[in-house]
Amino acid sequence: MDRWVNKVAVVTGASSGIGAAIVKDLAISGMIVIGLARRVERVEAMKNDLPENVRKNLHAVKCDVMNEDEIVKTFALIEEKFGGVDVLVNNAGILDSSIRLIDEDNSSTIRNTVNTNILGVVFCTREAFKSMKKRSLAGHIVHINSVAGHFIPQMLSEFPDYHFNVYCATKYAVTALTEGHRQEFVQEKLNIKVTSISPAVVQTDIVPSYSAENLKDFPHLKAEDISAAVLYTLGTPPHVNVQEITIKPVGSFI
């Protein structure tokens, strides 16, 4: 991680769960971290969880990745204030497991999921690339994907009220986007890396059924496990691109 000390990392969906863990670990590692979130006050409060000597590394910025105009303005602000983006972690994602694809009046849920999980990744990566190209920088893009981006898990026996609706389709899209970004970055000859990290069930507040109580007898990961994978791939030598990391808990039957 030495090459990234004092470099700028942008993390979307930074207010809780995996995003919060990544923000803290990157700040402790010496990066200047911009945590993007709608609940920006929660990112600001994370400074209290950091060692005092690195609290200055964390900056909270309000941004809803469902809004393209907001993304563009936010990345322009980051360039003006911090000089640009060196690392982008596309972590923001939503899943409303109470909704099915065939349910009536599900339009807003489906659109919000697609806008966040696909278009948010596309537009944030586009703006980060713009910053990297402007400075001829060999940056790194990390997409927080899911095992559901490679196959559709069967979970009805364990969680009968749990439904993926369009979530799996959006994560399959992230898998395709990772290869699409890799090919386009190769064309640009800037040595920009792109990595997809695909965890199985992680104990976060993305859905109520992922509470600690409900998962106590179900093999699962912690947010810190995913953050450790981010640190690993960022720490690889400049000539190494880890394109896909799949993470499952021991004993996982997904």
mmCIF file of C-alpha atoms in Angstrom:
data_model
loop_
_atom_site.group_PDB
_atom_site.id
_atom_site.type_symbol
_atom_site.label_atom_id
_atom_site.label_comp_id
_atom_site.label_asym_id
_atom_site.label_seq_id
_atom_site.Cartn_x
_atom_site.Cartn_y
_atom_site.Cartn_z
ATOM 1 C CA MET A 1 0.000 0.000 0.000
ATOM 2 C CA ASP A 2 3.032 2.319 0.162
ATOM 3 C CA ARG A 3 2.456 3.610 -3.388
ATOM 4 C CA TRP A 4 -0.971 4.910 -2.347
ATOM 5 C CA VAL A 5 0.049 6.908 0.728
ATOM 6 C CA ASN A 6 -1.341 10.458 0.403
ATOM 7 C CA LYS A 7 -3.154 9.473 -2.789
ATOM 8 C CA VAL A 8 -6.901 10.082 -3.148
ATOM 9 C CA ALA A 9 -9.432 7.264 -2.829
ATOM 10 C CA VAL A 10 -13.141 7.755 -3.459
ATOM 11 C CA VAL A 11 -15.522 5.230 -1.902
ATOM 12 C CA THR A 12 -19.224 5.234 -2.765
ATOM 13 C CA GLY A 13 -21.852 4.005 -0.329
ATOM 14 C CA ALA A 14 -19.481 4.864 2.503
ATOM 15 C CA SER A 15 -21.940 5.395 5.344
ATOM 16 C CA SER A 16 -22.250 1.806 6.568
ATOM 17 C CA GLY A 17 -21.327 -1.834 6.100
ATOM 18 C CA ILE A 18 -18.642 -2.695 3.558
ATOM 19 C CA GLY A 19 -18.184 0.926 2.500
ATOM 20 C CA ALA A 20 -17.570 2.073 6.066
ATOM 21 C CA ALA A 21 -15.014 -0.679 6.623
ATOM 22 C CA ILE A 22 -13.172 0.222 3.410
ATOM 23 C CA VAL A 23 -13.148 3.940 4.260
ATOM 24 C CA LYS A 24 -11.602 3.288 7.667
ATOM 25 C CA ASP A 25 -8.958 0.866 6.389
ATOM 26 C CA LEU A 26 -7.876 3.142 3.536
ATOM 27 C CA ALA A 27 -7.607 6.130 5.872
ATOM 28 C CA ILE A 28 -5.521 4.109 8.329
ATOM 29 C CA SER A 29 -3.326 3.023 5.403
ATOM 30 C CA GLY A 30 -2.460 6.659 4.723
ATOM 31 C CA MET A 31 -4.754 7.480 1.818
ATOM 32 C CA ILE A 32 -6.828 10.645 1.545
ATOM 33 C CA VAL A 33 -10.305 9.127 1.556
ATOM 34 C CA ILE A 34 -13.455 10.761 0.196
ATOM 35 C CA GLY A 35 -16.483 8.901 1.497
ATOM 36 C CA LEU A 36 -19.543 9.493 -0.680
ATOM 37 C CA ALA A 37 -22.981 8.853 0.781
ATOM 38 C CA ARG A 38 -26.489 10.217 1.070
ATOM 39 C CA ARG A 39 -26.221 9.937 4.866
ATOM 40 C CA VAL A 40 -23.098 12.071 4.902
ATOM 41 C CA GLU A 41 -23.297 12.734 8.657
ATOM 42 C CA ARG A 42 -22.610 9.044 9.302
ATOM 43 C CA VAL A 43 -19.377 9.230 7.307
ATOM 44 C CA GLU A 44 -18.344 12.332 9.218
ATOM 45 C CA ALA A 45 -18.975 10.518 12.507
ATOM 46 C CA MET A 46 -16.581 7.724 11.485
ATOM 47 C CA LYS A 47 -13.657 10.006 12.214
ATOM 48 C CA ASN A 48 -14.251 9.221 15.882
ATOM 49 C CA ASP A 49 -13.560 5.539 15.140
ATOM 50 C CA LEU A 50 -10.163 6.299 13.615
ATOM 51 C CA PRO A 51 -6.832 6.806 15.366
ATOM 52 C CA GLU A 52 -6.431 10.499 16.040
ATOM 53 C CA ASN A 53 -3.400 10.848 13.772
ATOM 54 C CA VAL A 54 -5.319 9.733 10.646
ATOM 55 C CA ARG A 55 -8.696 11.410 11.216
ATOM 56 C CA LYS A 56 -7.639 14.209 8.887
ATOM 57 C CA ASN A 57 -7.462 11.636 6.069
ATOM 58 C CA LEU A 58 -11.228 11.134 5.960
ATOM 59 C CA HIS A 59 -13.557 13.555 4.190
ATOM 60 C CA ALA A 60 -17.323 13.147 3.871
ATOM 61 C CA VAL A 61 -19.113 14.348 0.736
ATOM 62 C CA LYS A 62 -22.832 14.056 0.069
ATOM 63 C CA CYS A 63 -23.618 12.279 -3.191
ATOM 64 C CA ASP A 64 -26.475 10.130 -4.440
ATOM 65 C CA VAL A 65 -25.059 7.831 -7.130
ATOM 66 C CA MET A 66 -28.555 7.418 -8.615
ATOM 67 C CA ASN A 67 -28.218 11.001 -9.848
ATOM 68 C CA GLU A 68 -25.812 11.453 -12.776
ATOM 69 C CA ASP A 69 -25.667 15.243 -12.460
ATOM 70 C CA GLU A 70 -24.780 14.899 -8.786
ATOM 71 C CA ILE A 71 -22.010 12.439 -9.635
ATOM 72 C CA VAL A 72 -20.508 14.802 -12.218
ATOM 73 C CA LYS A 73 -20.583 17.765 -9.820
ATOM 74 C CA THR A 74 -19.132 15.692 -6.974
ATOM 75 C CA PHE A 75 -16.162 14.450 -8.992
ATOM 76 C CA ALA A 76 -15.517 17.974 -10.253
ATOM 77 C CA LEU A 77 -15.480 19.149 -6.636
ATOM 78 C CA ILE A 78 -13.048 16.375 -5.699
ATOM 79 C CA GLU A 79 -10.716 17.398 -8.527
ATOM 80 C CA GLU A 80 -10.869 21.044 -7.491
ATOM 81 C CA LYS A 81 -10.327 20.394 -3.788
ATOM 82 C CA PHE A 82 -8.113 17.297 -3.745
ATOM 83 C CA GLY A 83 -6.462 17.266 -7.180
ATOM 84 C CA GLY A 84 -8.257 14.256 -8.659
ATOM 85 C CA VAL A 85 -9.049 10.590 -8.107
ATOM 86 C CA ASP A 86 -6.366 7.903 -7.833
ATOM 87 C CA VAL A 87 -8.505 5.010 -6.590
ATOM 88 C CA LEU A 88 -12.257 4.509 -6.930
ATOM 89 C CA VAL A 89 -14.185 1.878 -4.982
ATOM 90 C CA ASN A 90 -17.682 1.440 -6.423
ATOM 91 C CA ASN A 91 -19.334 0.051 -3.322
ATOM 92 C CA ALA A 92 -22.804 1.655 -3.336
ATOM 93 C CA GLY A 93 -25.501 -0.933 -3.918
ATOM 94 C CA ILE A 94 -29.084 -1.627 -2.942
ATOM 95 C CA LEU A 95 -31.305 -4.687 -2.633
ATOM 96 C CA ASP A 96 -34.918 -4.674 -1.514
ATOM 97 C CA SER A 97 -35.419 -8.367 -0.775
ATOM 98 C CA SER A 98 -39.119 -7.919 -0.058
ATOM 99 C CA ILE A 99 -39.916 -7.234 -3.722
ATOM 100 C CA ARG A 100 -40.274 -9.802 -6.504
ATOM 101 C CA LEU A 101 -39.874 -9.232 -10.227
ATOM 102 C CA ILE A 102 -43.493 -10.265 -10.760
ATOM 103 C CA ASP A 103 -45.015 -8.070 -8.046
ATOM 104 C CA GLU A 104 -47.294 -5.186 -8.972
ATOM 105 C CA ASP A 105 -46.157 -1.611 -8.342
ATOM 106 C CA ASN A 106 -42.488 -2.584 -8.133
ATOM 107 C CA SER A 107 -41.275 -0.012 -10.672
ATOM 108 C CA SER A 108 -39.520 2.405 -8.317
ATOM 109 C CA THR A 109 -37.639 -0.401 -6.556
ATOM 110 C CA ILE A 110 -36.485 -1.929 -9.837
ATOM 111 C CA ARG A 111 -35.393 1.437 -11.257
ATOM 112 C CA ASN A 112 -33.543 2.450 -8.092
ATOM 113 C CA THR A 113 -31.683 -0.868 -8.046
ATOM 114 C CA VAL A 114 -30.637 -0.554 -11.690
ATOM 115 C CA ASN A 115 -29.707 3.111 -11.336
ATOM 116 C CA THR A 116 -27.549 2.476 -8.271
ATOM 117 C CA ASN A 117 -25.985 -0.896 -9.044
ATOM 118 C CA ILE A 118 -25.325 -0.386 -12.761
ATOM 119 C CA LEU A 119 -25.524 3.244 -13.818
ATOM 120 C CA GLY A 120 -23.884 4.488 -10.619
ATOM 121 C CA VAL A 121 -20.914 2.235 -11.383
ATOM 122 C CA VAL A 122 -20.787 3.361 -15.011
ATOM 123 C CA PHE A 123 -20.947 7.086 -14.302
ATOM 124 C CA CYS A 124 -18.615 7.111 -11.277
ATOM 125 C CA THR A 125 -16.045 5.087 -13.217
ATOM 126 C CA ARG A 126 -16.369 7.408 -16.204
ATOM 127 C CA GLU A 127 -15.669 10.459 -14.041
ATOM 128 C CA ALA A 128 -12.795 8.764 -12.191
ATOM 129 C CA PHE A 129 -11.240 7.718 -15.508
ATOM 130 C CA LYS A 130 -11.523 11.287 -16.760
ATOM 131 C CA SER A 131 -9.474 12.402 -13.761
ATOM 132 C CA MET A 132 -6.886 9.649 -14.228
ATOM 133 C CA LYS A 133 -6.483 10.284 -17.957
ATOM 134 C CA LYS A 134 -6.052 14.010 -17.419
ATOM 135 C CA ARG A 135 -3.040 13.284 -15.184
ATOM 136 C CA SER A 136 -1.778 10.201 -17.113
ATOM 137 C CA LEU A 137 -2.245 8.243 -13.900
ATOM 138 C CA ALA A 138 -2.134 4.455 -13.487
ATOM 139 C CA GLY A 139 -5.063 4.371 -11.075
ATOM 140 C CA HIS A 140 -7.214 1.540 -9.787
ATOM 141 C CA ILE A 141 -10.973 0.951 -10.026
ATOM 142 C CA VAL A 142 -12.577 -1.576 -7.664
ATOM 143 C CA HIS A 143 -16.144 -2.784 -8.201
ATOM 144 C CA ILE A 144 -17.787 -4.382 -5.161
ATOM 145 C CA ASN A 145 -19.698 -7.116 -6.928
ATOM 146 C CA SER A 146 -21.346 -10.267 -5.504
ATOM 147 C CA VAL A 147 -21.370 -14.015 -6.028
ATOM 148 C CA ALA A 148 -24.875 -13.218 -7.302
ATOM 149 C CA GLY A 149 -23.117 -11.613 -10.254
ATOM 150 C CA HIS A 150 -21.895 -15.061 -11.343
ATOM 151 C CA PHE A 151 -24.817 -17.342 -10.436
ATOM 152 C CA ILE A 152 -28.234 -16.945 -8.831
ATOM 153 C CA PRO A 153 -28.132 -18.347 -5.280
ATOM 154 C CA GLN A 154 -30.998 -20.493 -4.018
ATOM 155 C CA MET A 155 -31.871 -19.134 -0.568
ATOM 156 C CA LEU A 156 -35.607 -19.767 -0.232
ATOM 157 C CA SER A 157 -35.162 -22.694 2.146
ATOM 158 C CA GLU A 158 -33.132 -20.575 4.595
ATOM 159 C CA PHE A 159 -34.821 -17.205 3.971
ATOM 160 C CA PRO A 160 -38.278 -17.887 2.449
ATOM 161 C CA ASP A 161 -39.160 -14.189 2.310
ATOM 162 C CA TYR A 162 -35.896 -13.231 0.579
ATOM 163 C CA HIS A 163 -36.132 -12.248 -3.093
ATOM 164 C CA PHE A 164 -33.350 -11.016 -5.394
ATOM 165 C CA ASN A 165 -35.674 -9.394 -7.969
ATOM 166 C CA VAL A 166 -33.387 -7.499 -10.392
ATOM 167 C CA TYR A 167 -30.345 -7.490 -8.054
ATOM 168 C CA CYS A 168 -28.658 -10.523 -9.631
ATOM 169 C CA ALA A 169 -29.091 -9.045 -13.088
ATOM 170 C CA THR A 170 -27.414 -5.831 -11.948
ATOM 171 C CA LYS A 171 -24.499 -7.755 -10.467
ATOM 172 C CA TYR A 172 -24.126 -9.837 -13.629
ATOM 173 C CA ALA A 173 -23.853 -6.467 -15.326
ATOM 174 C CA VAL A 174 -21.019 -5.487 -12.966
ATOM 175 C CA THR A 175 -19.161 -8.672 -13.966
ATOM 176 C CA ALA A 176 -19.525 -7.693 -17.616
ATOM 177 C CA LEU A 177 -18.614 -4.069 -16.897
ATOM 178 C CA THR A 178 -15.386 -5.176 -15.211
ATOM 179 C CA GLU A 179 -14.191 -6.872 -18.399
ATOM 180 C CA GLY A 180 -15.511 -4.017 -20.515
ATOM 181 C CA HIS A 181 -13.605 -1.489 -18.426
ATOM 182 C CA ARG A 182 -10.455 -3.642 -18.537
ATOM 183 C CA GLN A 183 -10.539 -3.758 -22.337
ATOM 184 C CA GLU A 184 -11.131 -0.029 -22.666
ATOM 185 C CA PHE A 185 -8.353 0.771 -20.181
ATOM 186 C CA VAL A 186 -5.973 -1.410 -22.221
ATOM 187 C CA GLN A 187 -6.821 0.671 -25.284
ATOM 188 C CA GLU A 188 -5.938 3.839 -23.382
ATOM 189 C CA LYS A 189 -2.483 2.450 -22.440
ATOM 190 C CA LEU A 190 -2.510 4.089 -19.003
ATOM 191 C CA ASN A 191 -2.069 0.844 -17.010
ATOM 192 C CA ILE A 192 -5.257 1.511 -15.057
ATOM 193 C CA LYS A 193 -6.327 -1.569 -13.118
ATOM 194 C CA VAL A 194 -9.882 -2.797 -12.559
ATOM 195 C CA THR A 195 -10.954 -5.410 -10.029
ATOM 196 C CA SER A 196 -14.279 -7.062 -9.220
ATOM 197 C CA ILE A 197 -14.686 -8.355 -5.653
ATOM 198 C CA SER A 198 -17.545 -10.834 -5.273
ATOM 199 C CA PRO A 199 -18.486 -11.799 -1.727
ATOM 200 C CA ALA A 200 -21.160 -14.241 -0.615
ATOM 201 C CA VAL A 201 -23.421 -13.258 2.281
ATOM 202 C CA VAL A 202 -21.945 -10.371 4.283
ATOM 203 C CA GLN A 203 -23.405 -9.280 7.611
ATOM 204 C CA THR A 204 -24.438 -5.709 6.788
ATOM 205 C CA ASP A 205 -27.651 -3.717 6.912
ATOM 206 C CA ILE A 206 -28.287 -3.990 3.150
ATOM 207 C CA VAL A 207 -31.334 -6.139 3.965
ATOM 208 C CA PRO A 208 -33.024 -6.803 7.348
ATOM 209 C CA SER A 209 -32.563 -10.569 7.046
ATOM 210 C CA TYR A 210 -28.788 -10.028 7.150
ATOM 211 C CA SER A 211 -28.891 -9.019 10.811
ATOM 212 C CA ALA A 212 -26.438 -10.645 13.221
ATOM 213 C CA GLU A 213 -29.274 -12.527 14.919
ATOM 214 C CA ASN A 214 -30.650 -13.997 11.689
ATOM 215 C CA LEU A 215 -27.193 -14.998 10.455
ATOM 216 C CA LYS A 216 -25.887 -16.538 13.678
ATOM 217 C CA ASP A 217 -26.306 -20.092 12.319
ATOM 218 C CA PHE A 218 -25.671 -19.173 8.669
ATOM 219 C CA PRO A 219 -22.088 -19.041 7.324
ATOM 220 C CA HIS A 220 -21.348 -15.414 6.522
ATOM 221 C CA LEU A 221 -18.613 -12.844 6.082
ATOM 222 C CA LYS A 222 -17.943 -9.577 7.872
ATOM 223 C CA ALA A 223 -17.511 -6.201 6.194
ATOM 224 C CA GLU A 224 -13.872 -6.182 7.300
ATOM 225 C CA ASP A 225 -13.224 -9.316 5.227
ATOM 226 C CA ILE A 226 -14.188 -7.477 2.054
ATOM 227 C CA SER A 227 -12.131 -4.440 2.989
ATOM 228 C CA ALA A 228 -9.110 -6.710 3.467
ATOM 229 C CA ALA A 229 -9.573 -7.903 -0.121
ATOM 230 C CA VAL A 230 -9.602 -4.293 -1.324
ATOM 231 C CA LEU A 231 -6.327 -3.639 0.505
ATOM 232 C CA TYR A 232 -4.835 -6.804 -0.995
ATOM 233 C CA THR A 233 -5.617 -5.937 -4.599
ATOM 234 C CA LEU A 234 -4.481 -2.324 -4.165
ATOM 235 C CA GLY A 235 -1.228 -3.638 -2.722
ATOM 236 C CA THR A 236 -0.311 -5.787 -5.720
ATOM 237 C CA PRO A 237 2.678 -4.723 -7.887
ATOM 238 C CA PRO A 238 2.009 -2.296 -10.771
ATOM 239 C CA HIS A 239 2.271 -5.092 -13.369
ATOM 240 C CA VAL A 240 -0.357 -7.282 -11.644
ATOM 241 C CA ASN A 241 -4.092 -6.853 -12.263
ATOM 242 C CA VAL A 242 -6.324 -9.024 -10.091
ATOM 243 C CA GLN A 243 -9.520 -8.979 -12.126
ATOM 244 C CA GLU A 244 -11.789 -11.100 -9.920
ATOM 245 C CA ILE A 245 -11.803 -12.078 -6.251
ATOM 246 C CA THR A 246 -14.525 -14.419 -4.993
ATOM 247 C CA ILE A 247 -14.931 -14.605 -1.209
ATOM 248 C CA LYS A 248 -17.047 -17.169 0.627
ATOM 249 C CA PRO A 249 -17.189 -18.014 4.337
ATOM 250 C CA VAL A 250 -15.989 -21.421 5.432
ATOM 251 C CA GLY A 251 -18.917 -23.833 5.298
ATOM 252 C CA SER A 252 -20.870 -21.779 2.760
ATOM 253 C CA PHE A 253 -23.498 -23.758 0.849
ATOM 254 C CA ILE A 254 -24.202 -20.886 -1.573
#
